[in-house]
C-alpha positions as a printed Julia matrix, in Angstrom:
391×3 Matrix{Float64}:
 116.8    82.24  71.18
 118.17   80.49  74.22
 120.15   83.0   76.38
 123.12   80.61  76.58
 123.17   80.31  72.81
 123.16   84.09  72.56
 126.08   84.39  74.95
 128.03   81.72  73.05
 127.37   83.44  69.78
 128.46   86.78  71.24
 131.65   85.36  72.73
 132.41   83.49  69.53
 131.95   86.65  67.53
 134.35   88.57  69.77
 136.96   85.85  69.48
 136.64   85.85  65.73
 136.95   89.63  65.65
 140.04   89.54  67.9
 141.61   86.8   65.8
 140.82   88.72  62.65
 142.35   91.83  64.2
 145.56   89.98  65.04
 145.74   88.61  61.52
 145.21   92.07  60.08
 147.9    93.58  62.35
 150.31   90.75  61.59
 149.66   91.06  57.91
 150.08   94.81  58.04
 153.4    94.52  59.89
 154.62   91.8   57.51
 153.48   93.82  54.54
 155.16   96.9   55.92
 158.45   95.02  56.19
 158.03   93.62  52.69
 157.28   97.04  51.25
 160.22   98.59  53.07
 157.98  100.8   55.22
 159.54   99.26  58.34
 163.31   98.89  58.46
 165.44   95.76  58.72
 167.27   95.31  62.05
 171.01   95.98  61.7
 174.24   95.76  63.67
 175.12   99.19  65.08
 178.37   98.26  66.85
 180.56   95.33  67.83
 182.67   95.78  70.95
 185.24   93.13  71.97
 187.34   92.59  75.05
 189.61   89.75  76.13
 188.25   87.54  78.89
 189.79   84.5   80.56
 193.02   83.18  79.07
 194.31   79.61  79.42
 197.3    77.89  77.88
 195.08   76.67  75.04
 192.38   79.29  74.49
 191.62   83.0   74.83
 188.08   84.09  75.56
 186.72   87.0   73.53
 183.76   88.74  75.13
 181.61   90.57  72.6
 178.89   93.16  73.01
 176.99   93.19  69.73
 174.59   96.12  69.47
 171.55   95.39  67.3
 169.56   98.38  66.11
 165.83   98.07  65.43
 164.71  101.24  63.61
 161.03  100.36  63.97
 158.62  101.73  66.6
 157.66   98.18  67.62
 159.51   94.99  68.34
 156.8    92.71  66.97
 157.75   89.9   64.63
 161.51   90.2   65.06
 161.97   86.73  66.55
 163.53   85.56  63.29
 166.61   87.79  63.51
 170.02   86.09  63.49
 173.37   87.77  64.05
 176.85   86.54  63.13
 180.29   88.11  63.42
 183.89   87.32  62.57
 187.12   88.76  63.98
 190.11   88.63  61.62
 193.69   89.87  61.9
 195.49   90.4   58.59
 192.76   88.31  56.94
 193.41   85.41  59.33
 190.17   84.42  61.05
 190.75   84.51  64.8
 187.2    84.06  66.16
 183.66   83.59  64.93
 180.36   83.68  66.76
 176.69   84.49  66.54
 173.19   83.75  67.74
 170.0    82.56  66.06
 166.41   83.53  66.82
 167.22   86.86  68.45
 164.27   88.99  69.6
 165.02   92.69  69.93
 162.97   95.63  71.07
 162.96   99.11  69.64
 166.14  101.16  69.45
 169.48   99.56  70.35
 169.76   96.24  72.18
 173.09   94.84  73.36
 173.7    91.1   73.04
 176.51   89.64  75.17
 178.34   86.84  73.32
 181.45   84.77  74.03
 183.78   82.95  71.64
 187.05   81.12  72.05
 190.24   82.0   70.2
 192.66   79.09  70.01
 196.12   80.22  71.06
 197.74   78.07  68.39
 196.36   80.63  65.93
 198.77   83.25  67.3
 201.93   82.08  65.44
 200.32   82.41  61.96
 199.09   85.88  62.87
 202.56   86.83  64.15
 204.14   85.73  60.87
 201.7    87.96  58.97
 202.36   90.85  61.37
 206.14   90.76  60.84
 205.85   90.19  57.09
 203.59   93.23  56.93
 206.18   95.51  58.55
 204.85   94.99  62.11
 201.39   96.11  61.04
 198.1    94.35  61.59
 194.66   95.22  60.26
 191.97   94.06  62.65
 188.66   93.49  60.85
 185.35   92.93  62.59
 182.52   91.89  60.26
 178.98   91.33  61.46
 175.62   90.67  59.83
 172.07   90.89  61.14
 169.65   88.85  59.03
 165.83   88.93  59.12
 164.54   85.43  58.44
 161.13   86.87  57.65
 162.49   89.03  54.84
 165.49   86.96  53.84
 167.58   90.13  53.96
 170.62   91.07  55.97
 172.48   94.23  56.9
 176.28   94.06  57.1
 178.52   95.97  59.5
 182.31   96.19  59.37
 184.97   97.88  61.46
 188.72   98.04  60.83
 191.52   99.01  63.18
 195.24   99.36  62.49
 197.75   98.0   65.01
 201.47   98.8   64.78
 204.49   97.77  66.82
 208.21   98.54  66.61
 210.19   95.84  68.35
 213.6    96.54  66.8
 213.59  100.28  66.17
 215.57  101.21  69.27
 218.21   98.54  68.6
 219.57  100.64  65.76
 222.05  102.83  67.59
 225.28  104.73  67.0
 226.11  104.82  70.71
 229.68  103.72  71.51
 229.78  101.06  74.25
 232.91   99.51  75.79
 233.44   95.76  76.09
 235.23   94.84  79.31
 236.68   91.35  79.71
 237.5    91.68  83.43
 240.5    89.42  82.77
 244.15   89.69  83.86
 245.08   88.71  80.3
 244.16   92.1   78.85
 243.45   95.68  79.78
 239.88   96.93  79.56
 238.18   97.88  77.43
 239.3    95.16  75.06
 236.9    96.32  72.33
 234.35   99.02  71.58
 231.02   98.52  69.85
 230.38  101.74  67.93
 227.16  100.77  66.18
 224.38   98.17  66.36
 221.85   97.37  63.65
 218.95   94.96  63.52
 216.13   94.13  61.12
 213.72   91.28  60.52
 214.99   88.58  58.21
 212.9    86.29  56.02
 210.28   85.02  58.44
 209.03   81.45  58.04
 206.23   79.49  59.68
 208.71   78.07  62.2
 210.98   81.0   63.11
 211.35   84.76  62.96
 214.99   85.65  62.23
 216.6    88.95  63.18
 219.59   89.97  61.07
 222.05   91.87  63.27
 225.3    93.75  62.72
 227.82   95.07  65.28
 230.49   97.56  64.24
 233.43   96.7   66.53
 236.64   98.7   67.09
 239.84   97.2   68.49
 241.87   99.87  70.37
 244.8    97.53  71.05
 248.12   97.17  69.23
 247.46   93.48  68.53
 244.56   91.84  66.71
 241.82   90.19  68.72
 239.58   87.4   67.47
 235.9    87.09  68.3
 235.35   83.36  67.86
 231.7    83.29  68.87
 228.76   85.55  69.67
 225.79   84.04  71.46
 222.34   85.34  72.29
 219.27   84.63  74.4
 215.86   86.14  73.6
 212.96   86.3   76.06
 209.53   87.95  75.9
 207.95   88.44  79.32
 210.38   85.83  80.61
 209.3    83.22  78.03
 212.34   81.8   76.24
 211.86   82.63  72.59
 215.23   81.6   71.16
 218.94   81.18  71.78
 221.99   80.36  69.69
 225.46   81.39  68.59
 227.41   82.3   65.49
 229.1    79.54  63.53
 232.08   81.57  62.38
 234.62   83.89  63.98
 235.94   87.34  63.16
 239.38   88.87  63.52
 239.47   92.52  64.59
 242.79   94.01  63.4
 244.69   96.31  65.75
 243.36   99.83  65.94
 240.81   98.96  63.28
 237.09   98.49  62.84
 235.27   95.36  61.71
 231.56   94.67  61.16
 230.32   91.46  62.7
 227.13   90.17  61.09
 225.01   87.32  62.45
 221.4    86.19  62.72
 219.31   85.53  65.81
 215.85   83.96  65.68
 212.59   83.76  67.62
 211.11   80.27  67.59
 207.47   80.71  66.6
 206.35   77.6   68.47
 206.77   79.58  71.71
 204.5    82.44  70.61
 201.31   80.96  72.05
 203.04   80.72  75.46
 204.12   84.36  75.14
 200.58   85.39  74.16
 199.22   84.2   77.51
 201.7    86.43  79.36
 200.96   89.37  77.06
 197.32   89.38  78.19
 198.1    88.65  81.85
 197.83   91.86  83.88
 199.89   90.32  86.68
 202.98   89.98  84.45
 203.52   93.54  83.2
 199.99   94.81  82.71
 197.27   94.07  80.18
 198.71   93.64  76.68
 202.25   94.62  77.73
 205.42   92.71  76.81
 209.04   93.14  77.81
 211.4    92.01  75.03
 214.95   91.24  76.17
 217.95   90.14  74.08
 221.19   89.3   75.9
 224.52   88.74  74.18
 227.89   87.25  75.04
 231.15   87.02  73.09
 234.03   84.57  73.19
 237.22   86.61  72.64
 240.58   85.06  71.82
 243.61   87.09  72.92
 246.96   87.08  71.05
 248.25   84.58  73.58
 245.66   82.07  72.39
 243.67   82.25  75.64
 239.9    82.57  75.29
 237.47   84.29  77.64
 233.67   84.45  77.55
 232.52   88.04  78.01
 228.9    88.96  78.82
 228.02   91.91  76.59
 225.95   93.62  79.26
 226.23   97.03  77.64
 224.56   95.59  74.5
 221.61   94.0   76.28
 218.51   95.12  74.41
 215.28   95.74  76.27
 212.05   97.01  74.75
 208.52   97.38  76.07
 205.69   96.66  73.67
 202.14   97.72  74.44
 199.09   96.94  72.32
 195.39   97.72  72.49
 194.09   95.26  69.94
 190.37   95.85  70.38
 190.57   99.49  71.46
 189.1    98.44  74.79
 188.8   102.04  75.92
 185.66  102.05  73.78
 183.92   99.38  75.84
 180.11   99.61  75.62
 179.46   96.72  77.98
 176.74   97.51  80.55
 175.94   94.02  81.69
 172.44   93.84  80.18
 170.41   94.57  77.08
 169.71   98.24  76.83
 168.41  100.92  74.53
 170.6   103.69  73.25
 169.58  106.59  71.08
 173.02  106.65  69.47
 173.25  110.41  69.91
 176.97  110.42  70.78
 179.27  111.0   67.83
 182.95  110.52  67.05
 185.09  107.42  67.04
 188.03  106.53  69.25
 190.36  104.34  67.23
 191.91  103.95  63.83
 188.67  102.4   62.75
 186.64  102.47  59.55
 182.98  101.58  59.82
 180.97  100.49  56.78
 177.36   99.41  56.94
 175.36   98.01  54.04
 172.14   96.07  53.59
 173.55   93.44  51.27
 173.39   95.59  48.19
 170.3    97.75  48.72
 171.74  100.55  50.79
 175.17  101.73  51.89
 176.14  103.84  54.86
 179.8   104.79  55.34
 179.95  105.41  59.06
 181.1   108.73  60.47
 184.44  108.79  58.67
 186.47  109.56  61.79
 189.87  107.99  62.13
 192.63  107.44  64.6
 196.33  107.26  63.85
 198.23  104.56  65.7
 201.85  105.64  65.33
 205.08  105.24  67.2
 206.29  108.4   68.89
 209.89  107.69  67.92
 210.93  107.22  71.5
 211.77  103.61  70.83
 209.53  102.24  73.57
 207.3   100.41  71.12
 204.19  102.07  72.51
 201.26  102.94  70.33
 200.24  106.58  70.34
 196.61  107.05  69.5
 195.49  110.37  68.15
 191.74  110.84  68.35
 190.16  112.98  65.65
 186.71  113.07  67.2
 184.7   112.77  70.34
 184.39  109.44  72.11
 181.24  107.56  71.08
 181.77  104.64  73.46
 181.98  102.38  70.45
 178.37  102.97  69.33
 177.84  104.38  65.88
 175.32  107.15  65.24
 172.16  105.68  63.74
């Protein structure tokens, strides 16, 4: 045999053996997946933070942690991931990526989606209708195109606010006219009450009641009460009553009227709520100012700023529980050894009907401390896991 023919035959044989070996390995890996010997990649955690905010959109930055339980990362090119962020079942953002290749262990994918700010008013309506409560749901799925199977991941977080709680007060406050026509105080407000009215898509009414006492020997008439509402300086609504009230001498009268936030301004407020330079990240200052037009027995009228009734409330939120940020700037592996969960969050993982895994069961209670400052108090029932679930 010619030496060159021998060499060619030898090389050809080695190539065939190598190719056969690759086919065998590929078939073994594929068969192992099909038989369930190797696991299906899944979503281990979804961590969101707010990014850049414009007048039209809000950027949501997402770290989606994909867990590959297999000792190799071969053949995982056909993995796709998708996630949805909803608030009170209203879809706020949706994103994903196709053809993801992941290594062994945990890999973090950095994704960005845009939330349209005109979606804030519908969410606000649902928040008020639900007693100032919002359920934030994050649902994600990792799907293996090779197997045609997916593993679902879900996380829920409760968000509560209390914008009007501190307005309900039995504190007696004098009303001074600063007018030569009468001696101050001309009236006393002994009680204030406020509650949300029947919210619509266009406005959020606040039903208010003032219990007013007239200490004078003659009746006084309150012909008009006006109001101005701002949130972080954004004008949310203004108006005045359409009817007057007579406060008999040395008697008490309850004045009832309705103010309203105009929902069309909520997307403008939202931008300020996320702007750290205004009051801090996710902080809002609510302010309601009142004035009254009082008619004295002489028939003279005077407009009196009701400074003592000005209502101010600070509202703080932590919508995504950003203290649990797992962002590290690059894909990384994590053994998931940390346990616990910081947030009123419920984690449920399932493989589309084959298996179910109910997270670690830890919860957080977001409650108001009763101080009337509208601030969430988060009680942690476990250790901080940096947002990554135990695998």
